[in-house]
PDB file of C-alpha atoms and ligand atoms in Angstrom:
ATOM      1  CA  MET W   1     156.799 -45.685 -52.642  1.00  0.00           C
ATOM      2  CA  LEU W   2     155.657 -44.495 -56.075  1.00  0.00           C
ATOM      3  CA  LYS W   3     156.633 -40.871 -56.714  1.00  0.00           C
ATOM      4  CA  ILE W   4     153.935 -38.866 -58.456  1.00  0.00           C
ATOM      5  CA  SER W   5     153.957 -35.189 -59.250  1.00  0.00           C
ATOM      6  CA  GLY W   6     150.353 -34.380 -60.132  1.00  0.00           C
ATOM      7  CA  ALA W   7     146.961 -36.037 -60.339  1.00  0.00           C
ATOM      8  CA  THR W   8     147.708 -39.630 -61.336  1.00  0.00           C
ATOM      9  CA  SER W   9     145.688 -42.786 -61.784  1.00  0.00           C
ATOM     10  CA  ILE W  10     146.794 -45.590 -59.475  1.00  0.00           C
ATOM     11  CA  THR W  11     145.456 -48.980 -58.436  1.00  0.00           C
ATOM     12  CA  LEU W  12     144.691 -49.781 -54.812  1.00  0.00           C
ATOM     13  CA  ASN W  13     143.675 -53.154 -53.440  1.00  0.00           C
ATOM     14  CA  VAL W  14     140.678 -52.420 -51.224  1.00  0.00           C
ATOM     15  CA  ASN W  15     138.432 -55.063 -49.689  1.00  0.00           C
ATOM     16  CA  GLU W  16     139.932 -57.713 -51.977  1.00  0.00           C
ATOM     17  CA  GLU W  17     139.256 -55.722 -55.145  1.00  0.00           C
ATOM     18  CA  ASP W  18     141.689 -53.786 -57.321  1.00  0.00           C
ATOM     19  CA  ARG W  19     140.271 -50.272 -57.645  1.00  0.00           C
ATOM     20  CA  GLU W  20     141.549 -47.553 -59.924  1.00  0.00           C
ATOM     21  CA  VAL W  21     141.516 -44.053 -58.542  1.00  0.00           C
ATOM     22  CA  ILE W  22     142.992 -40.633 -59.355  1.00  0.00           C
ATOM     23  CA  VAL W  23     145.167 -39.276 -56.564  1.00  0.00           C
ATOM     24  CA  ARG W  24     147.362 -36.281 -55.872  1.00  0.00           C
ATOM     25  CA  PRO W  25     150.682 -36.645 -54.034  1.00  0.00           C
ATOM     26  CA  SER W  26     149.338 -35.070 -50.847  1.00  0.00           C
ATOM     27  CA  ASP W  27     146.096 -37.093 -50.620  1.00  0.00           C
ATOM     28  CA  THR W  28     145.713 -39.106 -47.453  1.00  0.00           C
ATOM     29  CA  LEU W  29     144.391 -42.629 -47.585  1.00  0.00           C
ATOM     30  CA  LEU W  30     141.341 -41.427 -45.635  1.00  0.00           C
ATOM     31  CA  PHE W  31     140.595 -38.785 -48.279  1.00  0.00           C
ATOM     32  CA  THR W  32     141.005 -41.243 -51.159  1.00  0.00           C
ATOM     33  CA  LEU W  33     138.852 -43.926 -49.558  1.00  0.00           C
ATOM     34  CA  ARG W  34     136.033 -41.499 -48.872  1.00  0.00           C
ATOM     35  CA  LYS W  35     136.162 -39.078 -51.807  1.00  0.00           C
ATOM     36  CA  GLY W  36     137.835 -41.163 -54.479  1.00  0.00           C
ATOM     37  CA  LEU W  37     136.304 -44.555 -53.829  1.00  0.00           C
ATOM     38  CA  GLY W  38     133.080 -43.684 -52.010  1.00  0.00           C
ATOM     39  CA  LEU W  39     133.932 -45.801 -48.979  1.00  0.00           C
ATOM     40  CA  THR W  40     132.718 -43.588 -46.162  1.00  0.00           C
ATOM     41  CA  GLY W  41     133.003 -46.119 -43.319  1.00  0.00           C
ATOM     42  CA  ALA W  42     136.326 -44.671 -42.163  1.00  0.00           C
ATOM     43  CA  LYS W  43     135.403 -41.422 -40.455  1.00  0.00           C
ATOM     44  CA  PRO W  44     137.296 -38.140 -40.276  1.00  0.00           C
ATOM     45  CA  GLY W  45     137.550 -37.054 -36.667  1.00  0.00           C
ATOM     46  CA  CYS W  46     140.643 -35.182 -35.530  1.00  0.00           C
ATOM     47  CA  GLU W  47     142.543 -35.816 -38.778  1.00  0.00           C
ATOM     48  CA  ASN W  48     145.813 -35.675 -36.853  1.00  0.00           C
ATOM     49  CA  GLY W  49     146.210 -39.196 -35.518  1.00  0.00           C
ATOM     50  CA  ASP W  50     144.562 -38.862 -32.099  1.00  0.00           C
ATOM     51  CA  CYS W  51     141.036 -40.280 -32.309  1.00  0.00           C
ATOM     52  CA  GLY W  52     141.233 -43.442 -34.423  1.00  0.00           C
ATOM     53  CA  SER W  53     137.841 -42.955 -36.107  1.00  0.00           C
ATOM     54  CA  CYS W  54     139.605 -43.250 -39.496  1.00  0.00           C
ATOM     55  CA  THR W  55     141.190 -46.657 -38.726  1.00  0.00           C
ATOM     56  CA  VAL W  56     141.464 -49.210 -41.532  1.00  0.00           C
ATOM     57  CA  LEU W  57     143.606 -52.318 -41.905  1.00  0.00           C
ATOM     58  CA  VAL W  58     146.704 -52.183 -44.086  1.00  0.00           C
ATOM     59  CA  ASP W  59     148.287 -55.597 -44.544  1.00  0.00           C
ATOM     60  CA  ASP W  60     146.228 -56.725 -41.521  1.00  0.00           C
ATOM     61  CA  TRP W  61     147.451 -53.961 -39.164  1.00  0.00           C
ATOM     62  CA  PRO W  62     145.224 -51.148 -37.923  1.00  0.00           C
ATOM     63  CA  ILE W  63     146.398 -47.877 -39.413  1.00  0.00           C
ATOM     64  CA  LYS W  64     145.061 -44.374 -38.935  1.00  0.00           C
ATOM     65  CA  SER W  65     144.228 -43.553 -42.523  1.00  0.00           C
ATOM     66  CA  CYS W  66     144.420 -39.787 -41.912  1.00  0.00           C
ATOM     67  CA  LEU W  67     148.154 -40.218 -41.287  1.00  0.00           C
ATOM     68  CA  MET W  68     148.988 -42.354 -44.331  1.00  0.00           C
ATOM     69  CA  LEU W  69     149.481 -40.965 -47.804  1.00  0.00           C
ATOM     70  CA  THR W  70     147.517 -42.844 -50.430  1.00  0.00           C
ATOM     71  CA  VAL W  71     150.652 -43.493 -52.475  1.00  0.00           C
ATOM     72  CA  GLU W  72     152.149 -45.312 -49.466  1.00  0.00           C
ATOM     73  CA  ALA W  73     149.311 -47.827 -49.677  1.00  0.00           C
ATOM     74  CA  ILE W  74     150.038 -48.928 -53.248  1.00  0.00           C
ATOM     75  CA  GLY W  75     150.752 -52.673 -53.331  1.00  0.00           C
ATOM     76  CA  LYS W  76     149.264 -53.257 -49.871  1.00  0.00           C
ATOM     77  CA  ARG W  77     145.995 -54.903 -48.852  1.00  0.00           C
ATOM     78  CA  ILE W  78     143.547 -52.365 -47.462  1.00  0.00           C
ATOM     79  CA  VAL W  79     140.434 -53.433 -45.580  1.00  0.00           C
ATOM     80  CA  THR W  80     137.778 -50.958 -44.528  1.00  0.00           C
ATOM     81  CA  VAL W  81     134.733 -51.578 -42.382  1.00  0.00           C
ATOM     82  CA  GLU W  82     132.775 -52.176 -45.603  1.00  0.00           C
ATOM     83  CA  GLY W  83     134.987 -55.230 -46.187  1.00  0.00           C
ATOM     84  CA  LEU W  84     134.519 -56.881 -42.797  1.00  0.00           C
ATOM     85  CA  LYS W  85     131.610 -58.987 -44.051  1.00  0.00           C
ATOM     86  CA  ASP W  86     129.890 -60.224 -40.893  1.00  0.00           C
ATOM     87  CA  ALA W  87     133.027 -60.514 -38.776  1.00  0.00           C
ATOM     88  CA  PRO W  88     132.295 -61.806 -35.237  1.00  0.00           C
ATOM     89  CA  ILE W  89     133.195 -58.402 -33.755  1.00  0.00           C
ATOM     90  CA  GLN W  90     130.276 -56.778 -35.581  1.00  0.00           C
ATOM     91  CA  ARG W  91     127.804 -59.179 -33.951  1.00  0.00           C
ATOM     92  CA  ALA W  92     129.548 -58.707 -30.585  1.00  0.00           C
ATOM     93  CA  PHE W  93     129.179 -54.915 -30.761  1.00  0.00           C
ATOM     94  CA  VAL W  94     125.437 -55.337 -31.307  1.00  0.00           C
ATOM     95  CA  GLU W  95     125.035 -57.915 -28.542  1.00  0.00           C
ATOM     96  CA  ARG W  96     127.123 -55.940 -25.994  1.00  0.00           C
ATOM     97  CA  PHE W  97     125.835 -52.467 -26.933  1.00  0.00           C
ATOM     98  CA  GLY W  98     129.323 -51.419 -28.062  1.00  0.00           C
ATOM     99  CA  PHE W  99     128.147 -48.171 -29.677  1.00  0.00           C
ATOM    100  CA  GLN W 100     125.964 -45.175 -28.958  1.00  0.00           C
ATOM    101  CA  CYS W 101     126.174 -42.390 -31.577  1.00  0.00           C
ATOM    102  CA  GLY W 102     128.304 -44.726 -33.711  1.00  0.00           C
ATOM    103  CA  TYR W 103     130.811 -42.186 -34.989  1.00  0.00           C
ATOM    104  CA  CYS W 104     133.813 -44.021 -33.533  1.00  0.00           C
ATOM    105  CA  THR W 105     132.408 -47.483 -34.195  1.00  0.00           C
ATOM    106  CA  SER W 106     133.974 -48.351 -37.528  1.00  0.00           C
ATOM    107  CA  GLY W 107     137.413 -47.437 -36.182  1.00  0.00           C
ATOM    108  CA  PHE W 108     136.936 -49.540 -33.061  1.00  0.00           C
ATOM    109  CA  LEU W 109     135.620 -52.446 -35.146  1.00  0.00           C
ATOM    110  CA  MET W 110     138.784 -52.427 -37.229  1.00  0.00           C
ATOM    111  CA  VAL W 111     141.079 -52.309 -34.195  1.00  0.00           C
ATOM    112  CA  CYS W 112     139.139 -55.042 -32.386  1.00  0.00           C
ATOM    113  CA  HIS W 113     139.005 -57.232 -35.483  1.00  0.00           C
ATOM    114  CA  ALA W 114     142.781 -56.970 -35.925  1.00  0.00           C
ATOM    115  CA  LEU W 115     143.369 -57.609 -32.226  1.00  0.00           C
ATOM    116  CA  SER W 116     141.255 -60.753 -32.311  1.00  0.00           C
ATOM    117  CA  LYS W 117     143.285 -62.085 -35.235  1.00  0.00           C
ATOM    118  CA  ILE W 118     146.741 -61.056 -34.031  1.00  0.00           C
ATOM    119  CA  HIS W 119     146.274 -61.719 -30.293  1.00  0.00           C
ATOM    120  CA  PRO W 120     143.502 -64.308 -29.885  1.00  0.00           C
ATOM    121  CA  ASP W 121     144.711 -64.889 -26.291  1.00  0.00           C
ATOM    122  CA  ALA W 122     144.893 -61.206 -25.348  1.00  0.00           C
ATOM    123  CA  ASP W 123     144.583 -60.446 -21.642  1.00  0.00           C
ATOM    124  CA  ASP W 124     143.169 -57.267 -20.101  1.00  0.00           C
ATOM    125  CA  THR W 125     146.482 -55.434 -20.384  1.00  0.00           C
ATOM    126  CA  VAL W 126     146.869 -56.179 -24.083  1.00  0.00           C
ATOM    127  CA  ILE W 127     143.238 -55.275 -24.781  1.00  0.00           C
ATOM    128  CA  GLN W 128     143.502 -51.970 -22.940  1.00  0.00           C
ATOM    129  CA  ASP W 129     146.783 -51.220 -24.637  1.00  0.00           C
ATOM    130  CA  TRP W 130     145.261 -51.746 -28.091  1.00  0.00           C
ATOM    131  CA  LEU W 131     142.087 -49.809 -27.342  1.00  0.00           C
ATOM    132  CA  GLN W 132     144.093 -46.758 -26.275  1.00  0.00           C
ATOM    133  CA  SER W 133     144.526 -45.901 -29.944  1.00  0.00           C
ATOM    134  CA  ASN W 134     140.866 -44.934 -30.307  1.00  0.00           C
ATOM    135  CA  ILE W 135     138.593 -42.421 -28.609  1.00  0.00           C
ATOM    136  CA  CYS W 136     134.859 -42.813 -28.013  1.00  0.00           C
ATOM    137  CA  ARG W 137     133.303 -39.470 -27.226  1.00  0.00           C
ATOM    138  CA  CYS W 138     130.216 -41.266 -25.890  1.00  0.00           C
ATOM    139  CA  THR W 139     132.553 -43.096 -23.457  1.00  0.00           C
ATOM    140  CA  GLY W 140     131.319 -46.595 -24.292  1.00  0.00           C
ATOM    141  CA  TYR W 141     134.659 -48.161 -23.382  1.00  0.00           C
ATOM    142  CA  GLN W 142     133.344 -50.816 -21.000  1.00  0.00           C
ATOM    143  CA  GLU W 143     130.896 -52.209 -23.564  1.00  0.00           C
ATOM    144  CA  ILE W 144     133.563 -52.147 -26.289  1.00  0.00           C
ATOM    145  CA  GLU W 145     135.926 -54.064 -24.024  1.00  0.00           C
ATOM    146  CA  GLU W 146     133.202 -56.599 -23.252  1.00  0.00           C
ATOM    147  CA  ALA W 147     132.538 -57.016 -26.973  1.00  0.00           C
ATOM    148  CA  ILE W 148     136.154 -57.770 -27.810  1.00  0.00           C
ATOM    149  CA  LYS W 149     136.486 -60.170 -24.859  1.00  0.00           C
ATOM    150  CA  SER W 150     133.393 -62.064 -25.973  1.00  0.00           C
ATOM    151  CA  ILE W 151     134.921 -63.042 -29.312  1.00  0.00           C
ATOM    152  CA  LEU W 152     138.571 -63.686 -28.446  1.00  0.00           C
ATOM    153  CA  GLY W 153     139.502 -67.199 -29.457  1.00  0.00           C
ATOM    154  CA  GLU W 154     136.605 -67.527 -31.937  1.00  0.00           C
ATOM    155  CA  LYS W 155     137.618 -68.792 -35.350  1.00  0.00           C
ATOM    156  CA  ILE W 156     137.658 -65.868 -37.791  1.00  0.00           C
TER     157      ILE W 156
HETATM  158  S1  FES O   1     140.758 -38.846 -37.927  1.00  0.00           S
HETATM  159 FE1  FES O   1     142.488 -40.102 -38.025  1.00  0.00          FE
HETATM  160  S2  FES O   1     143.085 -40.365 -35.976  1.00  0.00           S
HETATM  161 FE2  FES O   1     141.429 -38.967 -35.854  1.00  0.00          FE
HETATM  162  S1  FES O   2     129.693 -44.284 -29.833  1.00  0.00           S
HETATM  163 FE1  FES O   2     129.673 -42.112 -29.997  1.00  0.00          FE
HETATM  164  S2  FES O   2     131.760 -41.601 -30.200  1.00  0.00           S
HETATM  165 FE2  FES O   2     131.777 -43.675 -29.711  1.00  0.00          FE
END
């Protein structure tokens, strides 16, 4: 990990683009994405790792961006909901009514997208295990589960 002592310009690979941004040592990835790069799809919820609304992909794995320092993400591939580009899970959420207020939705989309790539044969146990990482205050869990099941095995 790069050690920085004050505000420093770094390069992050976000949604397949190299982006330059000024960061401080204590900035979280969530803060930098939203305030430094203007990518507001990842949402601040609890900001302590419980709710998952801030989830992004880092080297293809869902990561709670409120728990990762920005400097830890240097040299890794970051994908936010803005970079999903018509992924099947987005269509599935619309078709299966996988959101209500929508605050948790980008986080769930990122988890479900990663799950569909990493475990295309996931059974109910695996799906429920993965979805535990995120909280939907509108309690739309059944619809979210139906959405992920509807796209498993689709070519992504
Ligand atoms: S805001 Fe990151 S887990 Fe809740
Ligand atoms: S749709 Fe409202 S919090 Fe999940």
